[in-house]
XYZ file of C-alpha atoms in Angstrom:
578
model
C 8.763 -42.872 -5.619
C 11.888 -42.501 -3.457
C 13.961 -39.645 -3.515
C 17.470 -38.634 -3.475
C 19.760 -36.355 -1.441
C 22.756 -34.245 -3.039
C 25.703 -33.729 -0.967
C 27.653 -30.671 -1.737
C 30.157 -28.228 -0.451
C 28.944 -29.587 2.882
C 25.328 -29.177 2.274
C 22.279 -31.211 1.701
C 20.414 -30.575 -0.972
C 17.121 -32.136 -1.967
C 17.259 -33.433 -5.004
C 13.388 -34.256 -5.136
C 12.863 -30.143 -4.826
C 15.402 -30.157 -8.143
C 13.556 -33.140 -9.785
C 9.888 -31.118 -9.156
C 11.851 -27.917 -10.659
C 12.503 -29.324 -13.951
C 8.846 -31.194 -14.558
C 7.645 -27.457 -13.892
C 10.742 -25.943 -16.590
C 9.614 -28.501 -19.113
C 6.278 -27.877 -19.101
C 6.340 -24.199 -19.411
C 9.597 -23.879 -21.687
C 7.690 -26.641 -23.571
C 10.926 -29.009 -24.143
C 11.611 -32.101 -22.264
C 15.483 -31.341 -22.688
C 15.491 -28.178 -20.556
C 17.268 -28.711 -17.241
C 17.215 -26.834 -14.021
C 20.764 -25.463 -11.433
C 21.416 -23.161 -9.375
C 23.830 -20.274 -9.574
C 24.289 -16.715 -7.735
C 21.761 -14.983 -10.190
C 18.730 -16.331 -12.267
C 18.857 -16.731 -16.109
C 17.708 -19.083 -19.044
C 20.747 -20.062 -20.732
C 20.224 -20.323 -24.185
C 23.518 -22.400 -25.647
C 22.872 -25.044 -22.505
C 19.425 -25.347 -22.070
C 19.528 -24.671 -18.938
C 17.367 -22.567 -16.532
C 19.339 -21.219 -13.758
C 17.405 -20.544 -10.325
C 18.893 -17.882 -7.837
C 20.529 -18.873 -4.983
C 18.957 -15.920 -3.355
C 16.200 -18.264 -2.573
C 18.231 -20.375 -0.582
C 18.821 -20.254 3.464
C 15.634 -18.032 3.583
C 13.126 -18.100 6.337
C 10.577 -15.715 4.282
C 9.301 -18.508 2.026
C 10.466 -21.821 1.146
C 13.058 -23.022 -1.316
C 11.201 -24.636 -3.029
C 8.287 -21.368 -3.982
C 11.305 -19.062 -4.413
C 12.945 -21.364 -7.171
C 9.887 -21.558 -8.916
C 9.325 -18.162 -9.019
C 12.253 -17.674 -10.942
C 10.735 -20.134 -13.511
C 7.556 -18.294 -13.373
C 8.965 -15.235 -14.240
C 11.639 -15.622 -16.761
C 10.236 -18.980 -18.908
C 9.395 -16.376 -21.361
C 13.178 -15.919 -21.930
C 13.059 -18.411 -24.023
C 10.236 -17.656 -26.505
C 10.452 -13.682 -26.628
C 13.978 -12.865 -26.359
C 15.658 -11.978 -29.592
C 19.401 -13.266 -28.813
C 20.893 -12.323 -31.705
C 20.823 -8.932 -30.517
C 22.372 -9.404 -27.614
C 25.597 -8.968 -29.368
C 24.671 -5.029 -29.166
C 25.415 -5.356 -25.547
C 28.474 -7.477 -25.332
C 31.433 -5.305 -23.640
C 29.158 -2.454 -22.685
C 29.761 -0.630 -19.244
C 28.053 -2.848 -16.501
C 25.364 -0.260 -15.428
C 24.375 -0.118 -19.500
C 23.971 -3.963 -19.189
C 21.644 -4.108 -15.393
C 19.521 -1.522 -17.364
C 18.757 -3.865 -20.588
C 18.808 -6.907 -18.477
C 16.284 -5.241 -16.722
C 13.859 -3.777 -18.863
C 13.831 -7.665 -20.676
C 13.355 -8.991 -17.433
C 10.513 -6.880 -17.368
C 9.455 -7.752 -21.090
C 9.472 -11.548 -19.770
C 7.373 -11.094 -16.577
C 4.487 -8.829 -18.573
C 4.692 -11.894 -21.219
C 4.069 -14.940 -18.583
C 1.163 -12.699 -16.409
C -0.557 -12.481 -20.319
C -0.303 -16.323 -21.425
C -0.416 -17.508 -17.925
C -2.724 -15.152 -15.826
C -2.375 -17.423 -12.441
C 1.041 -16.657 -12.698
C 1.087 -13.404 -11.315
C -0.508 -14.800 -7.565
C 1.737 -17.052 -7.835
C 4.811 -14.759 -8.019
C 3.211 -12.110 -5.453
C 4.885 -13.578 -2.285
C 8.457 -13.751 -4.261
C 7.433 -10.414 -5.482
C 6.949 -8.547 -1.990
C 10.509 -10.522 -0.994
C 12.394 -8.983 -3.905
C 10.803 -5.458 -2.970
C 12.199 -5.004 0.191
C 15.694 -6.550 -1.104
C 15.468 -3.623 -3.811
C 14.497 -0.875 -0.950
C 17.655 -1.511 0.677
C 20.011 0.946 0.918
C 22.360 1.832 -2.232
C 25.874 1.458 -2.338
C 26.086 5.140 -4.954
C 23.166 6.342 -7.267
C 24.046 4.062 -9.950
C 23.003 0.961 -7.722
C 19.586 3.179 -6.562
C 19.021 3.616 -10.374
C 18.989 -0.186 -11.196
C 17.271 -0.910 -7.717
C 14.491 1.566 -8.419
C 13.892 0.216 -11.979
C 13.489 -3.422 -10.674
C 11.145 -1.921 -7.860
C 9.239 -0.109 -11.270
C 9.526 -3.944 -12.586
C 7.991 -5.775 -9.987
C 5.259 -2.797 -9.610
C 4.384 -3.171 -12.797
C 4.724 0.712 -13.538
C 4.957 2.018 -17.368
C 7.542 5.050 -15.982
C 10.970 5.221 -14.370
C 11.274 8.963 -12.699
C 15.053 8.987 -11.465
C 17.008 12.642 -11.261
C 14.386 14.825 -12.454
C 13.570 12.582 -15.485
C 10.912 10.497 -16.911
C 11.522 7.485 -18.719
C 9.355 4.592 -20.453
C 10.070 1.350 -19.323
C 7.626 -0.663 -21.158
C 9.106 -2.710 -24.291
C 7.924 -5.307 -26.804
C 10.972 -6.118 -28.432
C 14.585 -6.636 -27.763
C 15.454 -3.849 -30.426
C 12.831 -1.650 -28.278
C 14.845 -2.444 -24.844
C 18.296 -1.843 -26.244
C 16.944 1.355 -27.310
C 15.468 2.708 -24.150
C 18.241 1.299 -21.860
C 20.647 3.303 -24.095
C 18.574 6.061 -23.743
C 18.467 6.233 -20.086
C 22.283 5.460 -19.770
C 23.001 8.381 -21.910
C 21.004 10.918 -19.998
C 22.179 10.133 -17.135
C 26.155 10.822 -17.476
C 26.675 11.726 -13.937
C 26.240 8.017 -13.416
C 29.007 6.557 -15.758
C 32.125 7.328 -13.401
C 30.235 5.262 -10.315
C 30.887 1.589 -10.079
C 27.425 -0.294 -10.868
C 26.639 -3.499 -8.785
C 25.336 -6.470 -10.460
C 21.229 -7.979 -9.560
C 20.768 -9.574 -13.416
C 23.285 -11.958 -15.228
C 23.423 -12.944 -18.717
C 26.490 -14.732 -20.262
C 27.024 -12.328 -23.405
C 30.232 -14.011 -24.727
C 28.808 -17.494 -24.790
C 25.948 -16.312 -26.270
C 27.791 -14.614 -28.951
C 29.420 -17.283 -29.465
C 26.736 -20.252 -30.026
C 24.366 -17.486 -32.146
C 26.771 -17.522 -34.999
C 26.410 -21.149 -34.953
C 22.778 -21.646 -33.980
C 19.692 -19.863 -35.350
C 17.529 -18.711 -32.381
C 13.637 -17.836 -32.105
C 13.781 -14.420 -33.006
C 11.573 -11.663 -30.995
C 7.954 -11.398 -31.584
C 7.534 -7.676 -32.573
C 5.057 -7.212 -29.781
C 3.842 -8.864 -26.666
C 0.592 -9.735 -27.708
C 1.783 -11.151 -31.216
C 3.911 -13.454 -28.556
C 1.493 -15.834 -27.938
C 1.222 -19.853 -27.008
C 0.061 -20.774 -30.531
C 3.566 -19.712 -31.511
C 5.025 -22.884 -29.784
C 2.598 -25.008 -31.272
C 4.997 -27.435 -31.916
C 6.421 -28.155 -28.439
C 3.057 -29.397 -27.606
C 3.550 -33.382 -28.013
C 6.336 -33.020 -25.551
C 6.027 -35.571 -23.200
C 6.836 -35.112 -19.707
C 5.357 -35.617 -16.040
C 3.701 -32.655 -15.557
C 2.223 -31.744 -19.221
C 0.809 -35.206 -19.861
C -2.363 -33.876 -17.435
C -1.597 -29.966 -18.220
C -1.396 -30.493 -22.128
C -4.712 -28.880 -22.662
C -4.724 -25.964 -20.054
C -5.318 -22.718 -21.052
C -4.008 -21.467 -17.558
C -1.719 -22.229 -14.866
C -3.537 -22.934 -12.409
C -4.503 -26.681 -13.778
C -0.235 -27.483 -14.078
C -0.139 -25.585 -10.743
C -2.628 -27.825 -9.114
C -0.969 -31.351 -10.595
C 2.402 -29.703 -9.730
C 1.327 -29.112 -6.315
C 0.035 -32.521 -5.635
C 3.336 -34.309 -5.605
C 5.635 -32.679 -2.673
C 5.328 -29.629 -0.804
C 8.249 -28.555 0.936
C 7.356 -25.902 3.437
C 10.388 -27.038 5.825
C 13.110 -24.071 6.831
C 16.188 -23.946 4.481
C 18.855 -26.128 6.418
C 21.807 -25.579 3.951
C 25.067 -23.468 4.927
C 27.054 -22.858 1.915
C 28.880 -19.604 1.409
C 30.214 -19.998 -2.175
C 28.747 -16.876 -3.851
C 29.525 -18.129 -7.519
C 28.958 -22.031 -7.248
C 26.738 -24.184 -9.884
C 24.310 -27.002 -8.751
C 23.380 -28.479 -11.779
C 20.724 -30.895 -12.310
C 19.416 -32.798 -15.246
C 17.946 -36.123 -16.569
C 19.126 -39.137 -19.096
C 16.414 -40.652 -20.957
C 18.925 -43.166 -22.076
C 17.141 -43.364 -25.809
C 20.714 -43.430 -27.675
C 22.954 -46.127 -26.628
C 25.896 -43.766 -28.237
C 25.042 -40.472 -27.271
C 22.981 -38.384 -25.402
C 20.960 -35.622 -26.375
C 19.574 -34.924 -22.665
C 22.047 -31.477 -21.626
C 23.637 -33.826 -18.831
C 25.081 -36.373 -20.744
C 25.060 -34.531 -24.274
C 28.915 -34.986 -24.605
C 28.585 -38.486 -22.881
C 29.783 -41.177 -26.068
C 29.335 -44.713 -24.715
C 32.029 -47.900 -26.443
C 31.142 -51.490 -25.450
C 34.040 -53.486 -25.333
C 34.728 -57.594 -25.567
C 37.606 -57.686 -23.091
C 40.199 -60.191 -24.229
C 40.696 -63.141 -21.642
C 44.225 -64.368 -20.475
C 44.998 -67.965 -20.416
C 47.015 -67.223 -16.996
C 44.046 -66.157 -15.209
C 41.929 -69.641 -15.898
C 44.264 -71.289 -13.096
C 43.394 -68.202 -10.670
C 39.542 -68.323 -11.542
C 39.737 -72.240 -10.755
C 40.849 -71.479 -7.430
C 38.427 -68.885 -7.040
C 35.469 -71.277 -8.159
C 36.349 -73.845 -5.941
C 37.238 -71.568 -2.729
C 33.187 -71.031 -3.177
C 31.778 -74.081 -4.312
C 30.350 -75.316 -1.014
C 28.238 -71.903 -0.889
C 27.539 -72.178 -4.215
C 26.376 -75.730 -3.530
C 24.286 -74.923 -0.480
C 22.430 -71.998 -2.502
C 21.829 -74.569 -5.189
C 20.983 -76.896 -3.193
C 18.090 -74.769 -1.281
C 16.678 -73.969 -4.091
C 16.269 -76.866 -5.715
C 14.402 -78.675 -2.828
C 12.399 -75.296 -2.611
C 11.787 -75.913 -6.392
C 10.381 -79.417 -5.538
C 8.258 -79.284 -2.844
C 6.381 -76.287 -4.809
C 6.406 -78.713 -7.628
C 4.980 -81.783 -5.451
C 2.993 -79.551 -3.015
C -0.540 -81.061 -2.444
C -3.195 -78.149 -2.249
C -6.405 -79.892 -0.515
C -9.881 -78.766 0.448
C -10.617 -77.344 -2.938
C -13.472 -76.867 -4.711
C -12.117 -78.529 -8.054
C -9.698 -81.174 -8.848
C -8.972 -85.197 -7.914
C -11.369 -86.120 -5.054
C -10.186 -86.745 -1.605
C -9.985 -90.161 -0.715
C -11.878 -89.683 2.552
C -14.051 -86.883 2.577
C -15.620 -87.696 5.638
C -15.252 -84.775 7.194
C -16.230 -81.939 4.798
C -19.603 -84.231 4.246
C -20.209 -83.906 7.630
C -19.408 -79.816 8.047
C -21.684 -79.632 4.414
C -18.946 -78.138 2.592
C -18.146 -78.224 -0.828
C -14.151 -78.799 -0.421
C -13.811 -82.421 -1.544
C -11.289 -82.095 -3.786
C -7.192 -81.524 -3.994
C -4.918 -80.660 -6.462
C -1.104 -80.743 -6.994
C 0.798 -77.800 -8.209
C 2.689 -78.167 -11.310
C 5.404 -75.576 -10.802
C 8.190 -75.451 -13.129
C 11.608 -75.942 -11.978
C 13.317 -73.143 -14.109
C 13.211 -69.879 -12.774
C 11.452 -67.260 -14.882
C 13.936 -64.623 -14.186
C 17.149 -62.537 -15.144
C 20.148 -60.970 -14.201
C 22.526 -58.084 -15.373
C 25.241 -57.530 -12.869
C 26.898 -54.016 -13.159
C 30.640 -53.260 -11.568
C 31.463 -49.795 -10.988
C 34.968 -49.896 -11.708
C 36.138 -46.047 -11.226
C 39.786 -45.169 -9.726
C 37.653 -45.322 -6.209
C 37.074 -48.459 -6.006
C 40.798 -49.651 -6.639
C 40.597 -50.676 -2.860
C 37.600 -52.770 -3.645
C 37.408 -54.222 -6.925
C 39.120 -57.674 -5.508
C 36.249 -58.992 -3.159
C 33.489 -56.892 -5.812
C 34.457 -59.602 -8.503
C 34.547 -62.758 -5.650
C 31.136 -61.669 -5.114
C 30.108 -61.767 -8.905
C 31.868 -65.182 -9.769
C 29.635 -66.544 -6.553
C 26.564 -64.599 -8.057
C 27.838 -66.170 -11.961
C 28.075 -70.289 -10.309
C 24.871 -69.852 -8.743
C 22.890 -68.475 -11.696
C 24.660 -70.730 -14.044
C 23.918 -73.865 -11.850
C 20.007 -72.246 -11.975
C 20.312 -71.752 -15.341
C 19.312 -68.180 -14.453
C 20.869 -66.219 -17.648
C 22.291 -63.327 -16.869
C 24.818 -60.672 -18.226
C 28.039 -59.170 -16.564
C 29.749 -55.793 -16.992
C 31.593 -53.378 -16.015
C 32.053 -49.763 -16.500
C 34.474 -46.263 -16.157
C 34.287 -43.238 -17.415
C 38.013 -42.515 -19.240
C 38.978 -39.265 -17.513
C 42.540 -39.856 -19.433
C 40.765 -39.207 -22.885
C 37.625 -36.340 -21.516
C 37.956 -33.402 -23.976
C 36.053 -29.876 -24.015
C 32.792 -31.621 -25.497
C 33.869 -35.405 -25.637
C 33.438 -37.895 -22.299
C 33.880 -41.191 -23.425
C 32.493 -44.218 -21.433
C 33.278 -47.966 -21.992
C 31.368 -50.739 -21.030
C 33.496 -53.878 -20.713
C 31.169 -57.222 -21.710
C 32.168 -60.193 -19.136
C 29.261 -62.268 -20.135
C 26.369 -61.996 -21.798
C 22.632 -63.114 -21.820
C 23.576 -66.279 -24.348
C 26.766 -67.242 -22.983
C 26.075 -67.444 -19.164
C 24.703 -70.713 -19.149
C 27.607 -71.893 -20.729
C 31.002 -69.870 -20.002
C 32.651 -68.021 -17.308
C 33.310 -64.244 -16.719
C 37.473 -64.476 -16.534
C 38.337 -61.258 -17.906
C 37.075 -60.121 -14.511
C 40.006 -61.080 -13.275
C 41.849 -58.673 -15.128
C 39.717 -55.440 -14.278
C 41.679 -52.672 -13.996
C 40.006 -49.667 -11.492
C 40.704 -46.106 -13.526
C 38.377 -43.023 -14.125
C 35.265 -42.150 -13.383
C 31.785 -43.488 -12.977
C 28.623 -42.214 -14.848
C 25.867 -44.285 -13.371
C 22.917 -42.524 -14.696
C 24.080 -43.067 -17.977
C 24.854 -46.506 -17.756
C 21.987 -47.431 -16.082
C 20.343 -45.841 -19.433
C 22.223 -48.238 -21.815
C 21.673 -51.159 -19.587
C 17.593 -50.870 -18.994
C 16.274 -51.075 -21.978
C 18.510 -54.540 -22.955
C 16.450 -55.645 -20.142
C 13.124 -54.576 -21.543
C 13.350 -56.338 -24.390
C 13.882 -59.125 -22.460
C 10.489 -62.032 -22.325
C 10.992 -62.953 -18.418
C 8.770 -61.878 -15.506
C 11.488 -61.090 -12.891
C 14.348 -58.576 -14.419
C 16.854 -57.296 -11.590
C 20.283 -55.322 -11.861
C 22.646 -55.674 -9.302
C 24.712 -52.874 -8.971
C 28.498 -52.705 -7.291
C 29.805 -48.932 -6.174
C 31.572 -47.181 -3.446
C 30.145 -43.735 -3.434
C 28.234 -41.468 -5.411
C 28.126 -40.884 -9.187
C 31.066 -38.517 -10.922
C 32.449 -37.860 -13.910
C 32.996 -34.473 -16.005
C 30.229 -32.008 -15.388
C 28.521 -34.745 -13.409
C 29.418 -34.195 -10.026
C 26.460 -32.421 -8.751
C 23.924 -33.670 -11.767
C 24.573 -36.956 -11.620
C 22.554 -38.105 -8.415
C 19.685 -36.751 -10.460
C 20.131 -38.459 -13.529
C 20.707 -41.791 -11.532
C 17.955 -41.434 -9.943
C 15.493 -40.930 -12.973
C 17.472 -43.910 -14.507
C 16.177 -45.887 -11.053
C 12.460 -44.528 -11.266
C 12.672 -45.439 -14.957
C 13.708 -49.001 -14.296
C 10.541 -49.012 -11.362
C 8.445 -48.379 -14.242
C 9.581 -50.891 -16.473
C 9.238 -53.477 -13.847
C 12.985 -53.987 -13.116
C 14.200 -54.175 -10.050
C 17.513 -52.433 -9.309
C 19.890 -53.365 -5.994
C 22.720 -51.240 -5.351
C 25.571 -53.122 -3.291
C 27.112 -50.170 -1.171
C 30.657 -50.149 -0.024
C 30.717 -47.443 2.509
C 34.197 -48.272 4.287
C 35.117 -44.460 3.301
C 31.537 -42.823 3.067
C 30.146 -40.715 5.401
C 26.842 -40.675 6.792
C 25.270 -38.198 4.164
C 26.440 -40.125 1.488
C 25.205 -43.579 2.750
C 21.984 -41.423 3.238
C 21.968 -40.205 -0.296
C 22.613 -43.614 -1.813
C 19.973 -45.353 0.360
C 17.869 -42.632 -1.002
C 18.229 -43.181 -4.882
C 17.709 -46.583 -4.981
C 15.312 -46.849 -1.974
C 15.061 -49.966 -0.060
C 16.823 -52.168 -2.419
C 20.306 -50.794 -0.653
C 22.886 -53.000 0.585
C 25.278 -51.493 2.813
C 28.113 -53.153 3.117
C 30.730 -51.635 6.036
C 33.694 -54.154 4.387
C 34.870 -54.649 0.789
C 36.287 -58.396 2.266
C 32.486 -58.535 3.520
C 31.002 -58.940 -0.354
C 31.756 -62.839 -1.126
C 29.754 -63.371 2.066
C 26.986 -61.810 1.947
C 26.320 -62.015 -1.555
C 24.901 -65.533 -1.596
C 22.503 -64.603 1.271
C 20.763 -61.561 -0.797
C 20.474 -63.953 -3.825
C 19.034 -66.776 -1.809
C 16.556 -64.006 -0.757
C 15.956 -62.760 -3.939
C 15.723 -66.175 -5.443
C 13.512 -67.368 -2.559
C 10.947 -64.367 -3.263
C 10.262 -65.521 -6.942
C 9.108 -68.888 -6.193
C 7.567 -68.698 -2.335
């Protein structure tokens, strides 16, 4: 499996380290929707699905990226199962220090909950655990911030008692109810505190929350922490994802930890350099099982229209001109494979041990062997194989989309003169019509599978470049149609300029294209990215080569595409029949 790179803000970031994250979130959140980012503070969000990872972890030298991330899933999976967020409205708009004292104490409630249904858990955490210590023994800013520090440092300790100012208080909570109770109680006996300005080390998004709840019934709070347990998610259990196919049946961690820990480690120093305190790297996957919509939390407002462009009569004289600018390549292609064709076809195979006898076997009487026979191939002519070709054709590649569709009307005469069938589109996200929760894609139909043979792809000539482009998700729409497809050799040629992005895709979206590329691997079709990278720097080239492997084709010229495209089908072509 190949793996990607994420540029952002400058940075690197691995995007197999995200992809590991979010086999390990699905498995213990049980649900193969839950995605993975990365934010200033760690949190389940509960309207988004979405479990966000500190960036505390990052730029450490202490422990790897990679361990620290997880031990934010480690500790605060439970979020999802315990946590009674219809209460949470109690402790909207309350004073700050109010809210780091509940958000503590749950934080607690969540950590005692994953060391009692997952007892490896709590090794696992103890390296992240002695890291958060010493950040907690630092120095205060006023006794407010010492209060919430020494609380956390009661958390990690696991410590039934808070003593702050003289006072005793119980820290230990099975209920949400129970934690709003004692973090009121605390806040109100110590009044001395409520002038001093209280520093933030837990977020939780209160209005949202509020918001979604009165929409959206939630799991409500088990009434204690042993009532809490695994049998309560029973029906999470036939989710089906990388890590829980083997770890279905474990009663511990430490079997999912093991499988987990067989596919990367990344023990490698932090090499990133962003200073955006408040940024989001989000991350997610596209199944692609709805051709309309997507329930995945990446492309859930993601709507997808295919569209019969409508072809001018004024552009036939233009594609004529076009057709025959090429035809000598086109010919020469044809050509070579057609005499490849029939020399397989006519190809004599001797010395065999069944078949037509040689006429003078002489010489394998002599050397006693039993090769007196020969046999010619019968190869068939036709070419067990097929095509989609896939145009990016985003406001980016305005510069490009010119010598892009030269290439595919070479790529359309050759198959055609195969009789190779094949299907053409193209594709933009319409950033004119994106609303809060709508993004609406269009594919544009050129040609399809029973009309390549026969027709040509005009309305190419009257592609417009506008919007933006979600690959991921097309990729998803475009795969299975391939599937379901009875030939032996399935490929999709894909045109772009850059990296995927749309709305809310930016920094997800080299994810979710690259689980659309892994998905095609495993459905035996072979995907081939054609690269413009007249603009792109280094990184990005990187990061492209990166999701779709070694099937890259970097191209340093837009005007560079009609010629070279015959050359990587001849290859191609040449591969299926050698």
């Amino acid at each position: 499996m190949t793996y990607s790179f994420i540029k952002f803000n400058d940075e690197i970031v691995d995007s197999r380290i995200m992809m590991e994250l979010t086999d390990l979130a699905r498995l213990l959140f049980k649900d193969k929707n839950v995605t993975v980012s990365v934010r200033k503070f760690s949190y389940y969000h509960p309207s988004e699905n979405i479990m966000n990872l500190s960036m505390f972890w990052k730029h450490r030298h202490d422990i790897s990226e990679i361990d620290g991330f997880k031990h934010d899933i480690y500790t605060r999976f439970a979020q999802k199962f315990i946590l009674d967020y219809a209460k949470y409205e109690q402790m909207r708009d309350v004073p700050v220090l109010l809210e780091q004292i509940f958000l503590s104490l749950e934080y607690y409630r969540t950590r005692r909950y994953a060391f009692s249904v997952r007892p490896l858990i709590k090794a696992l955490v103890s390296k992240g655990d002695n890291i958060l210590l010493k950040s907690f023994n630092k120095p205060a800013k006023n006794d407010a911030d010492l209060l919430v520090r020494q609380l956390n440092t009661a958390v990690i300790n696991n410590t039934s008692t808070l003593s702050f100012a003289g006072q005793t208080f119980n820290i230990i909570c099975n209920s949400t109810d129970e934690s709003i109770a004692a973090a009121k109680s605390i806040f109100n006996a110590l009044t001395h505190l409520h002038s001093l300005p209280a520093y933030q080390h837990h977020e939780m998004p209160f209005n949202e929350i509020a918001e979604y709840i009165a929409e959206t019934p939630f799991r409500k709070d088990s009434s204690s922490l042993e009532s809490g347990s695994e049998d309560d998610s029973e029906p999470y259990r036939n989710i089906d994802t990388k890590t829980d196919r083997d770890a279905d049946d474990a009663s511990l961690l430490g079997e999912a930890g093991d499988n987990n820990s067989q596919k990367s480690r990344h023990n490698t120093d932090n090499r990133y350099d962003d200073d955006v305190s408040d940024f989001t790297e989000q991350f997610g996957s596209n199944a692609g099982t709805n051709q309309i919509s997507d329930e995945h939390s990446t492309n859930q407002f993601a709507t997808l229209e295919e569209i019969a462009p409508k072809i001018r009569l004024k552009n036939y004289s233009k594609y004529r001109e076009l057709f025959d600018k090429y035809n000598d390549t086109t010919n020469r292609i044809v050509g070579e494979m057609n005499q490849v064709l029939n020399f397989k076809q006519n190809e004599v195979h001797k010395n065999r041990v069944s078949g037509r006898l040689l006429k003078n076997p002489t010489s394998q009487i002599i050397n006693d062997s039993h090769k007196l026979f020969y046999k010619k191939d019968a190869v068939s002519k036709e070419f067990d194989a097929v095509f989609t070709l896939v145009l990016d054709q985003s406001f980016s590649m305005t510069d490009y989309i010119e010598d892009a569709v030269e290439g595919i009307i070479i790529f359309n005469n050759i198959l055609k003169s195969l009789k190779i069938e094949h299907r053409i589109i193209s594709y933009h996200e319409d950033s004119f019509e994106v609303m809060d929760k709508e993004y609406p894609n269009k594919i544009y139909t050129h040609m399809d599978f029973s009309r390549s043979l026969y027709y040509y792809p005009i309305s190419l000539l009257d592609i417009e470049a506008s919007g933006d482009n979600r690959d991921g998700y097309i990729l998803a729409h475009e795969i299975p149609l391939l599937d379901s497809l009875d030939y032996s050799d399935k490929f999709i040629i894909m045109f772009s300029d850059g990296l995927p992005s749309a709305e809310n895709y930016n920094q997800s979206g080299v994810t979710d294209t690259h689980e659309a590329v892994n998905h095609a691997v495993r459905k035996g079709i072979n995907i081939i990215n054609i690269f413009i990278a007249e603009e792109s720097d280094e990184a990005t080239v990187s990061a492209i080569k990166n999701i779709y492997g070694t099937n890259t084709l970097i191209v340093k010229k837009a005007e560079e595409i009609p010629l070279v495209l015959p050359n990587l089908l001849n290859r191609i072509l040449k591969s299926l029949i050698m």
